[in-house]
Amino acid sequence: MLKIKNLHASVEGKEILKGINLEVNPGEVHAIMGPNGSGKSTLASVIAGNEDFEITDGSIELEGEELNEMAPEERAHQGVFLSFQYPVEIPGVTVTNFMKTAINETRKARGQEEMPANEMLKKIREKSELLEIDRKFLSRSLNEGFSGGEKKRNEIFQLAMMEPKLAILDETDSGLDIDALKIVANGVNRLKTDKNATIVITHYQRLLDYIIPDHVHVLLNGKIVKSGGKELALELEEKGYDWIKQEAAV
Amino acid sequence: MAYTEEELKKELETKEYEYGFYTDIESDTFPVGLNEDIVRAISMKKEEPEWMTEWRLEAFRVWKEMEEPEWANVKYKKPDFQAISYYSAPMNKPKYDSLDEVDPELLDTFKRLGISLEEQKKLAGVAVDVVMDSVSVATTFKKTLAEKGIIFCSISEAIKEHPELVKKYIGSVVPRKDNFYAALNSAVFSDGSFCYIPKGVRCPMELSTYFRINQAGTGQFERTLVIADEGSYVSYLEGCTAPMRDENQLHAAVVELIALDDAEIKYSTVQNWFPGDKEGKGGVFNFVTKRGLCETNAKISWTQVETGSAVTWKYPSCVLKGDNSIGEFYSIAVTNNYQQADTGTKMIHLGRNTRSTIISKGISAGKSQNSYRGLVQINSRAENARNFSQCDSLLMGNECGAHTFPYIEAKNKTSQVEHEATTSKIGEDQIFYCNQRGIDTEKAIALIVNGFSKEVLNKLPMEFAVEAQKLLEISLEGSVG
Ligand SMILES: Nc1ncnc2c1ncn2[C@@H]1O[C@H](COP(=O)(O)OP(=O)(O)O)[C@@H](O)[C@H]1O
Ligand SMILES: [Mg+2]
């Protein structure tokens, strides 16, 4: 589904991603781990099309179609979803209105009719129940005055509403207490099918107890230096990143 | 496409005036210039009684001695008041019985504006008194209103048919000598609307007037008088748009509202006059005096969405004379390119337990300047008066300006006055967040602007809110490539 080849990206002339290779197939969950500042969020932003970052080499493909030159909204229309590490506030725009706009703009871009109001309502009800979100919450301004945990849960609610092909969760676990973490993880698991894929970015292994990855990659200084199965995450938890840094330096 | 400040700026600049066209209807126009003879001629043309002529002449004499005000935060070339023609009416101004009789070109104009009468008629419960080039050319729903004893007609008609009401109230809230433009308006006002709601009557529909400015070099001087008798209620809508013109057009309207004991008036305006092109050329000068008087337990709300005009000078105000009376002001002012707006309100608390609320939202883009100027005055007799003011500014790009000038004069120690102000910018991170959810930049800006303006948009009647939202989008979005 997603094929990243030799991806190099920089911001303000400084290279952050230094040759990433990654292949994600339908039905898979990949975890990307790594210490702070290693480039995890940058990778997510570049896949989503944030043009603060310049791709200097390599390519990103989604289902055989190259994304490099595509606008961020077009990538979203193609089925890329990013759960932001730091979701932004949009005062005066309710969660419901934002979702309605996002879904209908996406449908429009795909040549579909607007979603009928009753269908939209039904979907909102269903997905807010899945994530145990109070309905009152949905009429609040997007992310304004939300706690860290509420912001993250709201990101996953949006994921549930948008039903993308590729979901990238950037540090979704940070700010969540253990109960919320379970709810969110359960939500993500329930949304999994054999046709979509998930990339979970985290620097704790905690989340991976609940969202079990098929593959774990370690990102260090802009490169994937080690890949393995879910046991790699446990090893990292136990031993930290230093041994990988040493291994990578060799 | 990534959204950058540079791109946004370009987008905003390339937005041409959407409704820029000009209707060619034969007009009957006075020679330019202003003197007592012209004032008399206007009055005669309108077949006014002697007292009205005298009232105008008195205003003219006052005006002659006055100076154009300089205190507002706007810069413009002063109009040459002797180079303006003070009267213009469509030729053969018949009163139509049905739309079929109306000049098709006029109807076409309304269609292009998206406010065709057919549409308006269909819109549930909206009566439209269309003011085209200073003279009313169509009035609808009059019968329904008449059954309730509601008078809704042109001010010229009211002067003839209801002189006792006009005589009693005209100039009672905005005296002729109030300010330069009010004095000028009082001398030369061409037409406008009059509305009277009898005691205890709730007006069953929104009363709506569409204004247009249409003649080259013709100043437009509307006069509106709304009287809500004891315990009555009315919601009044005023909306307008103008054709694209090359020279400056002066507009100096006066609106007076009178809410007697226990009455309520909601006055909503959507204003979209030609703001000038992207070089700042042309555009309407809009100098308006709007004021309402509240008697005991009465309430007046002003809601306005201002997107047009090259220069706007406008302060809808409330005089809270009666005890327990309430004044509200909800405003969205958008400026783009070289537009300049100096708007705000005055809340004059005279009575006890009077309350006022001010919510002002300024949106500035391009090289425009957007100023809020508000006065909250609590008189010594106004025990327990309360005011809450909130002024928010949203900036787009780095070349525009937002300014807030709140003046507070509190002469009673029991009063409470609160003022809050914020300034924010549309962030690239907000745009990217929207883009990531499949919303393109143009739509994202509309969404963010609507969110910012929501508290005010919510105060507008439904159909008007939709129109106002469209206007905000038109004023701020470009053709994103
Ligand atoms: N917009 C930006 N401008 C400048 N530097 C940035 C920007 N975004 C990220 N960086 C830098 O790129 C590196 C990787 O950051 P990031 O991708 O956020 O790491 P991670 O998510 O793994 O913690 C850091 O050194 C960070 O300072
Ligand atoms: Mg990060």
Tab-separated table of N, CA, C and O in Angstrom, chain B residues 36-104:
chain	number	residue	atom	x	y	z
B	36	GLU	N	-29.842	76.242	-0.801
B	36	GLU	CA	-31.216	76.183	-0.290
B	36	GLU	C	-32.219	75.832	-1.394
B	36	GLU	O	-33.210	75.154	-1.147
B	37	ASP	N	-31.940	76.304	-2.599
B	37	ASP	CA	-32.857	76.003	-3.704
B	37	ASP	C	-32.919	74.517	-3.997
B	37	ASP	O	-33.983	73.967	-4.280
B	38	ILE	N	-31.741	73.884	-3.953
B	38	ILE	CA	-31.711	72.441	-4.193
B	38	ILE	C	-32.501	71.722	-3.100
B	38	ILE	O	-33.293	70.814	-3.376
B	39	VAL	N	-32.315	72.141	-1.857
B	39	VAL	CA	-33.038	71.514	-0.747
B	39	VAL	C	-34.540	71.672	-0.971
B	39	VAL	O	-35.314	70.718	-0.845
B	40	ARG	N	-34.948	72.874	-1.340
B	40	ARG	CA	-36.376	73.116	-1.612
B	40	ARG	C	-36.861	72.233	-2.769
B	40	ARG	O	-37.956	71.669	-2.716
B	41	ALA	N	-36.016	72.150	-3.795
B	41	ALA	CA	-36.405	71.368	-4.971
B	41	ALA	C	-36.593	69.890	-4.624
B	41	ALA	O	-37.524	69.243	-5.104
B	42	ILE	N	-35.709	69.368	-3.777
B	42	ILE	CA	-35.848	67.966	-3.362
B	42	ILE	C	-37.188	67.786	-2.666
B	42	ILE	O	-37.960	66.873	-2.962
B	43	SER	N	-37.458	68.695	-1.761
B	43	SER	CA	-38.683	68.611	-0.973
B	43	SER	C	-39.917	68.706	-1.872
B	43	SER	O	-40.898	67.987	-1.698
B	44	MET	N	-39.830	69.577	-2.869
B	44	MET	CA	-40.948	69.783	-3.789
B	44	MET	C	-41.153	68.558	-4.660
B	44	MET	O	-42.269	68.091	-4.868
B	45	LYS	N	-40.035	68.071	-5.183
B	45	LYS	CA	-40.051	66.876	-6.020
B	45	LYS	C	-40.766	65.734	-5.301
B	45	LYS	O	-41.463	64.928	-5.908
B	46	LYS	N	-40.577	65.694	-4.024
B	46	LYS	CA	-41.162	64.620	-3.239
B	46	LYS	C	-42.538	64.990	-2.686
B	46	LYS	O	-43.102	64.244	-1.892
B	47	GLU	N	-43.034	66.139	-3.154
B	47	GLU	CA	-44.368	66.609	-2.757
B	47	GLU	C	-44.539	66.633	-1.251
B	47	GLU	O	-45.540	66.174	-0.699
B	48	GLU	N	-43.543	67.178	-0.572
B	48	GLU	CA	-43.583	67.191	0.882
B	48	GLU	C	-44.359	68.393	1.409
B	48	GLU	O	-44.387	69.449	0.775
B	49	PRO	N	-44.928	68.241	2.607
B	49	PRO	CA	-45.597	69.382	3.239
B	49	PRO	C	-44.583	70.440	3.682
B	49	PRO	O	-43.392	70.153	3.814
B	50	GLU	N	-45.099	71.603	3.937
B	50	GLU	CA	-44.284	72.757	4.286
B	50	GLU	C	-43.363	72.479	5.494
B	50	GLU	O	-42.177	72.825	5.476
B	51	TRP	N	-43.906	71.842	6.526
B	51	TRP	CA	-43.095	71.622	7.736
B	51	TRP	C	-41.845	70.806	7.459
B	51	TRP	O	-40.790	71.007	8.049
B	52	MET	N	-41.965	69.878	6.502
B	52	MET	CA	-40.818	69.038	6.164
B	52	MET	C	-39.770	69.868	5.433
B	52	MET	O	-38.569	69.734	5.680
B	53	THR	N	-40.238	70.696	4.522
B	53	THR	CA	-39.316	71.570	3.796
B	53	THR	C	-38.539	72.439	4.786
B	53	THR	O	-37.318	72.575	4.691
B	54	GLU	N	-39.265	73.005	5.729
B	54	GLU	CA	-38.618	73.863	6.728
B	54	GLU	C	-37.615	73.079	7.562
B	54	GLU	O	-36.524	73.553	7.880
B	55	TRP	N	-37.998	71.849	7.887
B	55	TRP	CA	-37.121	70.989	8.698
B	55	TRP	C	-35.805	70.742	7.964
B	55	TRP	O	-34.726	70.802	8.517
B	56	ARG	N	-35.930	70.480	6.677
B	56	ARG	CA	-34.734	70.258	5.848
B	56	ARG	C	-33.872	71.513	5.773
B	56	ARG	O	-32.645	71.446	5.896
B	57	LEU	N	-34.529	72.645	5.559
B	57	LEU	CA	-33.772	73.894	5.410
B	57	LEU	C	-32.994	74.223	6.679
B	57	LEU	O	-31.840	74.649	6.623
B	58	GLU	N	-33.649	73.988	7.807
B	58	GLU	CA	-32.982	74.225	9.083
B	58	GLU	C	-31.723	73.344	9.189
B	58	GLU	O	-30.663	73.805	9.610
B	59	ALA	N	-31.867	72.086	8.776
B	59	ALA	CA	-30.723	71.164	8.798
B	59	ALA	C	-29.613	71.671	7.885
B	59	ALA	O	-28.430	71.650	8.240
B	60	PHE	N	-30.020	72.149	6.715
B	60	PHE	CA	-29.024	72.654	5.763
B	60	PHE	C	-28.242	73.821	6.363
B	60	PHE	O	-27.021	73.898	6.254
B	61	ARG	N	-28.952	74.714	7.040
B	61	ARG	CA	-28.288	75.881	7.646
B	61	ARG	C	-27.296	75.444	8.715
B	61	ARG	O	-26.200	75.983	8.817
B	62	VAL	N	-27.681	74.454	9.488
B	62	VAL	CA	-26.775	73.928	10.514
B	62	VAL	C	-25.538	73.309	9.849
B	62	VAL	O	-24.399	73.562	10.234
B	63	TRP	N	-25.815	72.532	8.795
B	63	TRP	CA	-24.725	71.813	8.119
B	63	TRP	C	-23.675	72.774	7.543
B	63	TRP	O	-22.479	72.546	7.633
B	64	LYS	N	-24.183	73.864	6.950
B	64	LYS	CA	-23.288	74.850	6.329
B	64	LYS	C	-22.222	75.351	7.290
B	64	LYS	O	-21.117	75.676	6.885
B	65	GLU	N	-22.591	75.395	8.569
B	65	GLU	CA	-21.666	75.924	9.576
B	65	GLU	C	-20.737	74.843	10.141
B	65	GLU	O	-19.877	75.130	10.947
B	66	MET	N	-20.959	73.591	9.741
B	66	MET	CA	-20.193	72.497	10.354
B	66	MET	C	-18.969	72.113	9.535
B	66	MET	O	-18.904	72.372	8.346
B	67	GLU	N	-18.029	71.449	10.221
B	67	GLU	CA	-16.818	70.955	9.572
B	67	GLU	C	-16.878	69.429	9.503
B	67	GLU	O	-17.372	68.791	10.428
B	68	GLU	N	-16.310	68.893	8.435
B	68	GLU	CA	-16.242	67.441	8.344
B	68	GLU	C	-15.333	66.896	9.446
B	68	GLU	O	-14.253	67.418	9.666
B	69	PRO	N	-15.774	65.856	10.150
B	69	PRO	CA	-14.957	65.352	11.267
B	69	PRO	C	-13.648	64.735	10.791
B	69	PRO	O	-13.558	64.204	9.697
B	70	GLU	N	-12.641	64.816	11.651
B	70	GLU	CA	-11.297	64.350	11.296
B	70	GLU	C	-10.794	63.271	12.244
B	70	GLU	O	-9.706	62.748	12.051
B	71	TRP	N	-11.557	62.960	13.273
B	71	TRP	CA	-10.999	62.134	14.340
B	71	TRP	C	-10.906	60.649	14.009
B	71	TRP	O	-10.157	59.915	14.626
B	72	ALA	N	-11.656	60.187	13.022
B	72	ALA	CA	-11.647	58.745	12.738
B	72	ALA	C	-10.309	58.319	12.144
B	72	ALA	O	-9.590	59.124	11.553
B	73	ASN	N	-9.983	57.049	12.310
B	73	ASN	CA	-8.712	56.499	11.848
B	73	ASN	C	-8.809	56.088	10.374
B	73	ASN	O	-8.573	54.948	10.017
B	74	VAL	N	-9.228	57.038	9.539
B	74	VAL	CA	-9.349	56.753	8.113
B	74	VAL	C	-8.755	57.918	7.323
B	74	VAL	O	-8.771	59.056	7.772
B	75	LYS	N	-8.208	57.602	6.168
B	75	LYS	CA	-7.643	58.638	5.305
B	75	LYS	C	-8.319	58.530	3.955
B	75	LYS	O	-8.394	57.464	3.381
B	76	TYR	N	-8.807	59.644	3.442
B	76	TYR	CA	-9.461	59.612	2.142
B	76	TYR	C	-9.520	61.036	1.615
B	76	TYR	O	-9.350	62.001	2.358
B	77	LYS	N	-9.753	61.141	0.327
B	77	LYS	CA	-9.876	62.467	-0.266
B	77	LYS	C	-11.291	62.936	0.039
B	77	LYS	O	-12.268	62.286	-0.303
B	78	LYS	N	-11.404	64.061	0.703
B	78	LYS	CA	-12.718	64.557	1.115
B	78	LYS	C	-13.607	64.763	-0.114
B	78	LYS	O	-13.163	65.337	-1.111
B	79	PRO	N	-14.835	64.347	-0.024
B	79	PRO	CA	-15.730	64.579	-1.157
B	79	PRO	C	-15.942	66.085	-1.350
B	79	PRO	O	-15.936	66.832	-0.385
B	80	ASP	N	-16.122	66.488	-2.593
B	80	ASP	CA	-16.485	67.874	-2.869
B	80	ASP	C	-18.008	67.913	-2.879
B	80	ASP	O	-18.651	67.423	-3.801
B	81	PHE	N	-18.551	68.472	-1.824
B	81	PHE	CA	-20.003	68.405	-1.657
B	81	PHE	C	-20.759	69.241	-2.682
B	81	PHE	O	-21.961	69.100	-2.840
B	82	GLN	N	-20.031	70.112	-3.361
B	82	GLN	CA	-20.683	70.894	-4.414
B	82	GLN	C	-20.579	70.186	-5.768
B	82	GLN	O	-21.063	70.691	-6.772
B	83	ALA	N	-19.925	69.041	-5.800
B	83	ALA	CA	-19.777	68.319	-7.073
B	83	ALA	C	-20.678	67.086	-7.121
B	83	ALA	O	-20.519	66.221	-7.957
B	84	ILE	N	-21.595	67.039	-6.183
B	84	ILE	CA	-22.476	65.877	-6.090
B	84	ILE	C	-23.889	66.289	-6.489
B	84	ILE	O	-24.317	67.405	-6.203
B	85	SER	N	-24.570	65.362	-7.154
B	85	SER	CA	-25.972	65.629	-7.431
B	85	SER	C	-26.790	65.022	-6.308
B	85	SER	O	-26.574	63.886	-5.913
B	86	TYR	N	-27.702	65.809	-5.764
B	86	TYR	CA	-28.394	65.389	-4.554
B	86	TYR	C	-29.745	64.730	-4.768
B	86	TYR	O	-30.468	64.456	-3.841
B	87	TYR	N	-30.085	64.484	-6.026
B	87	TYR	CA	-31.340	63.762	-6.220
B	87	TYR	C	-31.284	62.947	-7.487
B	87	TYR	O	-30.836	63.421	-8.526
B	88	SER	N	-31.735	61.749	-7.409
B	88	SER	CA	-31.780	60.899	-8.583
B	88	SER	C	-32.868	59.871	-8.361
B	88	SER	O	-32.910	59.213	-7.345
B	89	ALA	N	-33.768	59.757	-9.317
B	89	ALA	CA	-34.832	58.762	-9.186
B	89	ALA	C	-34.974	58.028	-10.498
B	89	ALA	O	-34.769	58.605	-11.555
B	90	PRO	N	-35.277	56.748	-10.452
B	90	PRO	CA	-35.545	56.062	-11.706
B	90	PRO	C	-36.670	56.793	-12.439
B	90	PRO	O	-37.597	57.286	-11.801
B	91	MET	N	-36.587	56.861	-13.772
B	91	MET	CA	-37.633	57.504	-14.569
B	91	MET	C	-38.944	56.744	-14.402
B	91	MET	O	-38.945	55.591	-14.032
B	92	ASN	N	-40.008	57.390	-14.752
B	92	ASN	CA	-41.352	56.800	-14.656
B	92	ASN	C	-41.454	55.886	-13.454
B	92	ASN	O	-41.427	54.680	-13.580
B	93	LYS	N	-41.524	56.480	-12.320
B	93	LYS	CA	-41.497	55.630	-11.131
B	93	LYS	C	-42.904	55.185	-10.741
B	93	LYS	O	-43.525	55.740	-9.857
B	94	PRO	N	-43.403	54.200	-11.447
B	94	PRO	CA	-44.739	53.725	-11.109
B	94	PRO	C	-44.690	52.823	-9.883
B	94	PRO	O	-43.663	52.278	-9.548
B	95	LYS	N	-45.817	52.688	-9.230
B	95	LYS	CA	-45.928	51.700	-8.157
B	95	LYS	C	-46.501	50.442	-8.810
B	95	LYS	O	-47.568	50.477	-9.403
B	96	TYR	N	-45.770	49.372	-8.755
B	96	TYR	CA	-46.197	48.157	-9.440
B	96	TYR	C	-47.169	47.336	-8.610
B	96	TYR	O	-47.054	47.276	-7.402
B	97	ASP	N	-48.084	46.704	-9.315
B	97	ASP	CA	-48.984	45.787	-8.631
B	97	ASP	C	-48.399	44.388	-8.590
B	97	ASP	O	-48.641	43.620	-7.681
B	98	SER	N	-47.659	44.065	-9.646
B	98	SER	CA	-47.026	42.750	-9.641
B	98	SER	C	-45.643	42.861	-10.255
B	98	SER	O	-45.300	43.854	-10.893
B	99	LEU	N	-44.872	41.842	-10.062
B	99	LEU	CA	-43.497	41.843	-10.548
B	99	LEU	C	-43.412	41.950	-12.063
B	99	LEU	O	-42.451	42.496	-12.598
B	100	ASP	N	-44.447	41.443	-12.753
B	100	ASP	CA	-44.433	41.461	-14.216
B	100	ASP	C	-44.309	42.875	-14.761
B	100	ASP	O	-43.836	43.087	-15.874
B	101	GLU	N	-44.760	43.816	-13.970
B	101	GLU	CA	-44.755	45.191	-14.453
B	101	GLU	C	-43.430	45.890	-14.230
B	101	GLU	O	-43.197	46.964	-14.740
B	102	VAL	N	-42.576	45.260	-13.432
B	102	VAL	CA	-41.305	45.896	-13.088
B	102	VAL	C	-40.334	45.802	-14.267
B	102	VAL	O	-40.315	44.811	-14.986
B	103	ASP	N	-39.576	46.857	-14.453
B	103	ASP	CA	-38.539	46.901	-15.482
B	103	ASP	C	-37.710	45.616	-15.428
B	103	ASP	O	-37.094	45.310	-14.416
B	104	PRO	N	-37.705	44.858	-16.537
B	104	PRO	CA	-37.003	43.566	-16.512
B	104	PRO	C	-35.515	43.703	-16.192
B	104	PRO	O	-34.925	42.816	-15.594
